[in-house]
PDB file of N, CA and C in Angstrom:
ATOM      1  N   UNK A  11      71.044  97.313 107.671  1.00  0.00           N
ATOM      2  CA  UNK A  11      71.811  96.499 106.540  1.00  0.00           C
ATOM      3  C   UNK A  11      71.914  95.444 106.697  1.00  0.00           C
ATOM      4  N   UNK A  12      71.627  94.853 105.236  1.00  0.00           N
ATOM      5  CA  UNK A  12      72.084  93.176 105.523  1.00  0.00           C
ATOM      6  C   UNK A  12      73.897  93.370 105.281  1.00  0.00           C
ATOM      7  N   UNK A  13      74.185  91.510 105.430  1.00  0.00           N
ATOM      8  CA  UNK A  13      75.531  91.552 105.292  1.00  0.00           C
ATOM      9  C   UNK A  13      75.676  91.797 104.196  1.00  0.00           C
ATOM     10  N   UNK A  14      74.572  91.532 102.936  1.00  0.00           N
ATOM     11  CA  UNK A  14      75.583  91.844 101.359  1.00  0.00           C
ATOM     12  C   UNK A  14      75.523  93.181 101.017  1.00  0.00           C
ATOM     13  N   UNK A  15      74.684  93.648 101.625  1.00  0.00           N
ATOM     14  CA  UNK A  15      74.487  95.511 101.278  1.00  0.00           C
ATOM     15  C   UNK A  15      75.732  96.136 101.818  1.00  0.00           C
ATOM     16  N   UNK A  16      76.128  95.130 103.060  1.00  0.00           N
ATOM     17  CA  UNK A  16      77.266  95.918 103.757  1.00  0.00           C
ATOM     18  C   UNK A  16      78.684  95.964 102.806  1.00  0.00           C
ATOM     19  N   UNK A  17      78.376  94.923 102.895  1.00  0.00           N
ATOM     20  CA  UNK A  17      79.682  94.758 101.752  1.00  0.00           C
ATOM     21  C   UNK A  17      79.847  95.254 100.251  1.00  0.00           C
ATOM     22  N   UNK A  18      78.637  94.844  99.935  1.00  0.00           N
ATOM     23  CA  UNK A  18      78.580  95.901  98.746  1.00  0.00           C
ATOM     24  C   UNK A  18      79.125  97.890  99.117  1.00  0.00           C
ATOM     25  N   UNK A  19      78.731  98.124  99.906  1.00  0.00           N
ATOM     26  CA  UNK A  19      79.167  99.279 100.306  1.00  0.00           C
ATOM     27  C   UNK A  19      80.638  99.515 100.311  1.00  0.00           C
ATOM     28  N   UNK A  20      81.353  98.805 101.265  1.00  0.00           N
ATOM     29  CA  UNK A  20      82.020  98.537 101.780  1.00  0.00           C
ATOM     30  C   UNK A  20      83.012  98.267  99.841  1.00  0.00           C
ATOM     31  N   UNK A  21      82.704  97.525  99.395  1.00  0.00           N
ATOM     32  CA  UNK A  21      83.681  97.240  98.207  1.00  0.00           C
ATOM     33  C   UNK A  21      83.406  98.715  96.789  1.00  0.00           C
ATOM     34  N   UNK A  22      82.102  99.544  97.226  1.00  0.00           N
ATOM     35  CA  UNK A  22      82.110 100.471  96.693  1.00  0.00           C
ATOM     36  C   UNK A  22      82.985 102.061  97.122  1.00  0.00           C
ATOM     37  N   UNK A  23      83.304 101.564  98.523  1.00  0.00           N
ATOM     38  CA  UNK A  23      83.761 102.802  98.966  1.00  0.00           C
ATOM     39  C   UNK A  23      85.421 102.711  98.615  1.00  0.00           C
ATOM     40  N   UNK A  24      85.727 101.130  98.607  1.00  0.00           N
ATOM     41  CA  UNK A  24      87.253 101.119  98.608  1.00  0.00           C
ATOM     42  C   UNK A  24      87.484 101.232  96.633  1.00  0.00           C
ATOM     43  N   UNK A  25      86.726 101.353  96.046  1.00  0.00           N
ATOM     44  CA  UNK A  25      86.892 101.488  94.655  1.00  0.00           C
ATOM     45  C   UNK A  25      87.117 103.018  94.322  1.00  0.00           C
ATOM     46  N   UNK A  26      86.083 103.735  95.112  1.00  0.00           N
ATOM     47  CA  UNK A  26      86.087 105.040  94.815  1.00  0.00           C
ATOM     48  C   UNK A  26      86.630 105.509  95.175  1.00  0.00           C
ATOM     49  N   UNK A  27      88.081 104.961  96.364  1.00  0.00           N
ATOM     50  CA  UNK A  27      88.969 105.643  97.082  1.00  0.00           C
ATOM     51  C   UNK A  27      90.281 105.356  96.614  1.00  0.00           C
ATOM     52  N   UNK A  28      90.176 104.149  95.474  1.00  0.00           N
ATOM     53  CA  UNK A  28      91.464 104.331  94.692  1.00  0.00           C
ATOM     54  C   UNK A  28      91.122 105.008  93.450  1.00  0.00           C
ATOM     55  N   UNK A  29      90.221 105.022  93.119  1.00  0.00           N
ATOM     56  CA  UNK A  29      89.979 105.779  91.722  1.00  0.00           C
ATOM     57  C   UNK A  29      90.720 107.212  91.884  1.00  0.00           C
ATOM     58  N   UNK A  30      90.025 107.794  93.531  1.00  0.00           N
ATOM     59  CA  UNK A  30      90.675 109.035  93.396  1.00  0.00           C
ATOM     60  C   UNK A  30      92.310 109.239  93.797  1.00  0.00           C
ATOM     61  N   UNK A  31      92.215 108.361  94.624  1.00  0.00           N
ATOM     62  CA  UNK A  31      94.008 108.066  94.620  1.00  0.00           C
ATOM     63  C   UNK A  31      94.574 108.080  93.579  1.00  0.00           C
ATOM     64  N   UNK A  32      94.497 107.057  92.859  1.00  0.00           N
ATOM     65  CA  UNK A  32      94.884 106.947  91.163  1.00  0.00           C
ATOM     66  C   UNK A  32      95.166 108.309  90.223  1.00  0.00           C
ATOM     67  N   UNK A  33      93.749 109.092  90.764  1.00  0.00           N
ATOM     68  CA  UNK A  33      93.588 110.220  89.450  1.00  0.00           C
ATOM     69  C   UNK A  33      94.548 111.303  90.307  1.00  0.00           C
ATOM     70  N   UNK A  34      94.602 111.560  91.385  1.00  0.00           N
ATOM     71  CA  UNK A  34      95.358 112.676  92.109  1.00  0.00           C
ATOM     72  C   UNK A  34      96.877 112.040  91.929  1.00  0.00           C
ATOM     73  N   UNK A  35      96.776 110.917  92.012  1.00  0.00           N
ATOM     74  CA  UNK A  35      99.137 110.541  91.812  1.00  0.00           C
ATOM     75  C   UNK A  35      99.577 110.680  90.539  1.00  0.00           C
ATOM     76  N   UNK A  36      98.260 110.398  89.896  1.00  0.00           N
ATOM     77  CA  UNK A  36      99.104 110.822  88.058  1.00  0.00           C
ATOM     78  C   UNK A  36      98.525 111.967  87.897  1.00  0.00           C
ATOM     79  N   UNK A  37      98.334 112.989  88.670  1.00  0.00           N
ATOM     80  CA  UNK A  37      98.020 114.414  88.038  1.00  0.00           C
ATOM     81  C   UNK A  37      99.779 114.574  88.516  1.00  0.00           C
ATOM     82  N   UNK A  38      99.499 114.316  89.237  1.00  0.00           N
ATOM     83  CA  UNK A  38     100.720 114.941  90.528  1.00  0.00           C
ATOM     84  C   UNK A  38     101.374 113.839  91.657  1.00  0.00           C
ATOM     85  N   UNK A  39     102.613 112.791  90.918  1.00  0.00           N
ATOM     86  CA  UNK A  39     103.583 112.361  91.750  1.00  0.00           C
ATOM     87  C   UNK A  39     104.062 112.430  92.740  1.00  0.00           C
ATOM     88  N   UNK A  40     104.286 113.831  93.444  1.00  0.00           N
ATOM     89  CA  UNK A  40     104.262 114.157  94.844  1.00  0.00           C
ATOM     90  C   UNK A  40     103.612 113.773  95.692  1.00  0.00           C
ATOM     91  N   UNK A  41     102.339 113.946  95.402  1.00  0.00           N
ATOM     92  CA  UNK A  41     101.122 113.328  96.319  1.00  0.00           C
ATOM     93  C   UNK A  41     100.988 112.346  96.896  1.00  0.00           C
ATOM     94  N   UNK A  42     101.793 111.169  96.263  1.00  0.00           N
ATOM     95  CA  UNK A  42     101.950 109.558  96.339  1.00  0.00           C
ATOM     96  C   UNK A  42     102.697 109.658  98.180  1.00  0.00           C
ATOM     97  N   UNK A  43     103.719 110.148  98.528  1.00  0.00           N
ATOM     98  CA  UNK A  43     104.226 109.733  99.636  1.00  0.00           C
ATOM     99  C   UNK A  43     103.818 110.537 100.988  1.00  0.00           C
ATOM    100  N   UNK A  44     102.907 111.716 100.748  1.00  0.00           N
ATOM    101  CA  UNK A  44     102.250 112.747 101.862  1.00  0.00           C
ATOM    102  C   UNK A  44     100.362 111.521 101.919  1.00  0.00           C
ATOM    103  N   UNK A  45     100.079 110.980 100.602  1.00  0.00           N
ATOM    104  CA  UNK A  45      98.934 110.759 100.806  1.00  0.00           C
ATOM    105  C   UNK A  45      99.530 109.040 101.895  1.00  0.00           C
ATOM    106  N   UNK A  46     100.612 108.503 101.361  1.00  0.00           N
ATOM    107  CA  UNK A  46     100.763 107.410 101.916  1.00  0.00           C
ATOM    108  C   UNK A  46     101.161 107.662 103.276  1.00  0.00           C
ATOM    109  N   UNK A  47     101.453 108.144 104.209  1.00  0.00           N
ATOM    110  CA  UNK A  47     101.651 109.183 105.033  1.00  0.00           C
ATOM    111  C   UNK A  47     100.480 109.019 105.615  1.00  0.00           C
ATOM    112  N   UNK A  48      99.369 110.199 105.491  1.00  0.00           N
ATOM    113  CA  UNK A  48      97.967 110.146 106.079  1.00  0.00           C
ATOM    114  C   UNK A  48      97.384 108.927 106.525  1.00  0.00           C
ATOM    115  N   UNK A  49      97.569 107.676 105.226  1.00  0.00           N
ATOM    116  CA  UNK A  49      96.948 106.750 105.547  1.00  0.00           C
ATOM    117  C   UNK A  49      97.327 105.759 106.646  1.00  0.00           C
ATOM    118  N   UNK A  50      98.878 105.871 106.470  1.00  0.00           N
ATOM    119  CA  UNK A  50      99.222 105.151 107.869  1.00  0.00           C
ATOM    120  C   UNK A  50      98.732 105.895 108.899  1.00  0.00           C
ATOM    121  N   UNK A  51      98.637 107.295 109.120  1.00  0.00           N
ATOM    122  CA  UNK A  51      98.239 107.527 110.250  1.00  0.00           C
ATOM    123  C   UNK A  51      96.591 107.187 110.415  1.00  0.00           C
ATOM    124  N   UNK A  52      96.139 107.421 109.445  1.00  0.00           N
ATOM    125  CA  UNK A  52      94.710 106.704 109.387  1.00  0.00           C
ATOM    126  C   UNK A  52      94.325 105.494 109.885  1.00  0.00           C
ATOM    127  N   UNK A  53      95.160 104.418 109.283  1.00  0.00           N
ATOM    128  CA  UNK A  53      95.142 102.721 110.031  1.00  0.00           C
ATOM    129  C   UNK A  53      95.719 102.730 111.268  1.00  0.00           C
ATOM    130  N   UNK A  54      96.577 103.254 111.758  1.00  0.00           N
ATOM    131  CA  UNK A  54      96.784 103.470 113.540  1.00  0.00           C
ATOM    132  C   UNK A  54      96.001 104.039 114.450  1.00  0.00           C
ATOM    133  N   UNK A  55      95.338 105.156 113.647  1.00  0.00           N
ATOM    134  CA  UNK A  55      93.915 105.255 114.349  1.00  0.00           C
ATOM    135  C   UNK A  55      92.920 104.312 114.301  1.00  0.00           C
ATOM    136  N   UNK A  56      92.643 104.030 113.267  1.00  0.00           N
ATOM    137  CA  UNK A  56      91.496 102.851 113.498  1.00  0.00           C
ATOM    138  C   UNK A  56      92.536 101.727 114.418  1.00  0.00           C
ATOM    139  N   UNK A  57      93.556 101.629 114.368  1.00  0.00           N
ATOM    140  CA  UNK A  57      93.597 100.267 115.033  1.00  0.00           C
ATOM    141  C   UNK A  57      93.276  99.984 116.375  1.00  0.00           C
ATOM    142  N   UNK A  58      93.811 101.409 116.542  1.00  0.00           N
ATOM    143  CA  UNK A  58      93.516 101.809 118.253  1.00  0.00           C
ATOM    144  C   UNK A  58      92.379 101.742 118.374  1.00  0.00           C
ATOM    145  N   UNK A  59      90.856 102.174 117.768  1.00  0.00           N
ATOM    146  CA  UNK A  59      89.947 102.086 118.439  1.00  0.00           C
ATOM    147  C   UNK A  59      89.645 101.689 118.010  1.00  0.00           C
ATOM    148  N   UNK A  60      90.213  99.954 117.264  1.00  0.00           N
ATOM    149  CA  UNK A  60      89.534  98.821 116.903  1.00  0.00           C
ATOM    150  C   UNK A  60      88.450  98.675 116.215  1.00  0.00           C
ATOM    151  N   UNK A  61      88.487  99.327 115.301  1.00  0.00           N
ATOM    152  CA  UNK A  61      87.432  99.219 114.083  1.00  0.00           C
ATOM    153  C   UNK A  61      88.235  98.575 112.419  1.00  0.00           C
ATOM    154  N   UNK A  62      88.382  97.269 113.139  1.00  0.00           N
ATOM    155  CA  UNK A  62      89.213  96.229 112.420  1.00  0.00           C
ATOM    156  C   UNK A  62      88.644  96.681 110.573  1.00  0.00           C
ATOM    157  N   UNK A  63      87.417  96.711 110.415  1.00  0.00           N
ATOM    158  CA  UNK A  63      87.152  96.764 109.158  1.00  0.00           C
ATOM    159  C   UNK A  63      87.653  98.194 108.239  1.00  0.00           C
ATOM    160  N   UNK A  64      87.135  98.931 109.487  1.00  0.00           N
ATOM    161  CA  UNK A  64      87.869  99.920 108.422  1.00  0.00           C
ATOM    162  C   UNK A  64      89.184  99.801 108.157  1.00  0.00           C
ATOM    163  N   UNK A  65      89.844  99.517 109.048  1.00  0.00           N
ATOM    164  CA  UNK A  65      91.462  99.694 109.179  1.00  0.00           C
ATOM    165  C   UNK A  65      92.052  98.859 107.939  1.00  0.00           C
ATOM    166  N   UNK A  66      90.945  97.594 107.587  1.00  0.00           N
ATOM    167  CA  UNK A  66      91.326  96.703 106.568  1.00  0.00           C
ATOM    168  C   UNK A  66      91.170  97.359 105.159  1.00  0.00           C
ATOM    169  N   UNK A  67      90.402  98.126 105.455  1.00  0.00           N
ATOM    170  CA  UNK A  67      90.113  99.114 104.166  1.00  0.00           C
ATOM    171  C   UNK A  67      91.094  99.826 103.783  1.00  0.00           C
ATOM    172  N   UNK A  68      91.826 101.010 104.552  1.00  0.00           N
ATOM    173  CA  UNK A  68      92.754 101.697 104.701  1.00  0.00           C
ATOM    174  C   UNK A  68      94.239 101.047 104.256  1.00  0.00           C
ATOM    175  N   UNK A  69      94.410  99.739 104.631  1.00  0.00           N
ATOM    176  CA  UNK A  69      95.578  98.854 104.537  1.00  0.00           C
ATOM    177  C   UNK A  69      95.771  98.146 103.278  1.00  0.00           C
ATOM    178  N   UNK A  70      94.438  97.891 102.669  1.00  0.00           N
ATOM    179  CA  UNK A  70      93.812  97.549 101.149  1.00  0.00           C
ATOM    180  C   UNK A  70      94.708  98.789 100.111  1.00  0.00           C
ATOM    181  N   UNK A  71      94.156  99.707 100.763  1.00  0.00           N
ATOM    182  CA  UNK A  71      95.269 101.173  99.993  1.00  0.00           C
ATOM    183  C   UNK A  71      96.295 101.487 100.374  1.00  0.00           C
ATOM    184  N   UNK A  72      97.196 101.255 100.980  1.00  0.00           N
ATOM    185  CA  UNK A  72      98.100 101.906 101.678  1.00  0.00           C
ATOM    186  C   UNK A  72      98.954 100.463 100.459  1.00  0.00           C
ATOM    187  N   UNK A  73      97.757  99.237 100.412  1.00  0.00           N
ATOM    188  CA  UNK A  73      99.406  98.128  99.745  1.00  0.00           C
ATOM    189  C   UNK A  73      98.813  98.495  98.366  1.00  0.00           C
ATOM    190  N   UNK A  74      98.196  98.859  97.754  1.00  0.00           N
ATOM    191  CA  UNK A  74      97.712  99.398  96.940  1.00  0.00           C
ATOM    192  C   UNK A  74      98.944 100.618  96.194  1.00  0.00           C
ATOM    193  N   UNK A  75      98.753 101.401  96.751  1.00  0.00           N
ATOM    194  CA  UNK A  75      99.781 102.835  96.435  1.00  0.00           C
ATOM    195  C   UNK A  75     101.187 101.752  96.207  1.00  0.00           C
ATOM    196  N   UNK A  76     101.538 101.182  96.996  1.00  0.00           N
ATOM    197  CA  UNK A  76     102.999 100.795  96.982  1.00  0.00           C
ATOM    198  C   UNK A  76     103.150  99.300  95.941  1.00  0.00           C
ATOM    199  N   UNK A  77     102.025  99.267  95.127  1.00  0.00           N
ATOM    200  CA  UNK A  77     102.065  98.306  93.951  1.00  0.00           C
ATOM    201  C   UNK A  77     102.046  99.050  92.865  1.00  0.00           C
ATOM    202  N   UNK A  78     102.952  98.364  92.106  1.00  0.00           N
ATOM    203  CA  UNK A  78     103.187  99.320  90.636  1.00  0.00           C
ATOM    204  C   UNK A  78     102.386  98.836  89.778  1.00  0.00           C
ATOM    205  N   UNK A  79     102.074  98.073  90.067  1.00  0.00           N
ATOM    206  CA  UNK A  79     100.429  97.152  89.062  1.00  0.00           C
ATOM    207  C   UNK A  79      99.352  98.171  89.239  1.00  0.00           C
ATOM    208  N   UNK A  80      99.584  99.289  90.253  1.00  0.00           N
ATOM    209  CA  UNK A  80      98.355 100.099  90.475  1.00  0.00           C
ATOM    210  C   UNK A  80      98.310 100.988  89.490  1.00  0.00           C
ATOM    211  N   UNK A  81      99.495 101.553  89.339  1.00  0.00           N
ATOM    212  CA  UNK A  81      99.515 102.724  88.032  1.00  0.00           C
ATOM    213  C   UNK A  81      99.505 102.566  86.580  1.00  0.00           C
ATOM    214  N   UNK A  82      99.878 101.183  86.567  1.00  0.00           N
ATOM    215  CA  UNK A  82     100.124 100.888  84.723  1.00  0.00           C
ATOM    216  C   UNK A  82      98.276 101.655  84.431  1.00  0.00           C
ATOM    217  N   UNK A  83      98.908 101.888  83.165  1.00  0.00           N
ATOM    218  CA  UNK A  83      97.466 102.607  82.158  1.00  0.00           C
ATOM    219  C   UNK A  83      96.692 101.574  81.744  1.00  0.00           C
TER     220      UNK A  83
END
């Protein structure tokens, strides 16, 4: 794949993850803490494996979960 295609795939994956996370948490706010914990564990595993690109994507989602602006209507 070309570099542009890889970047588009990455941005699309991040967007889908954000939409799913936001929808789930808006429906049940108690999901936020376990989702954050699972993402943190996933980030640690990716870091150990040396998959920096995937770890960066997960880190972005963790930061979004901590940002109150992410949940504004």
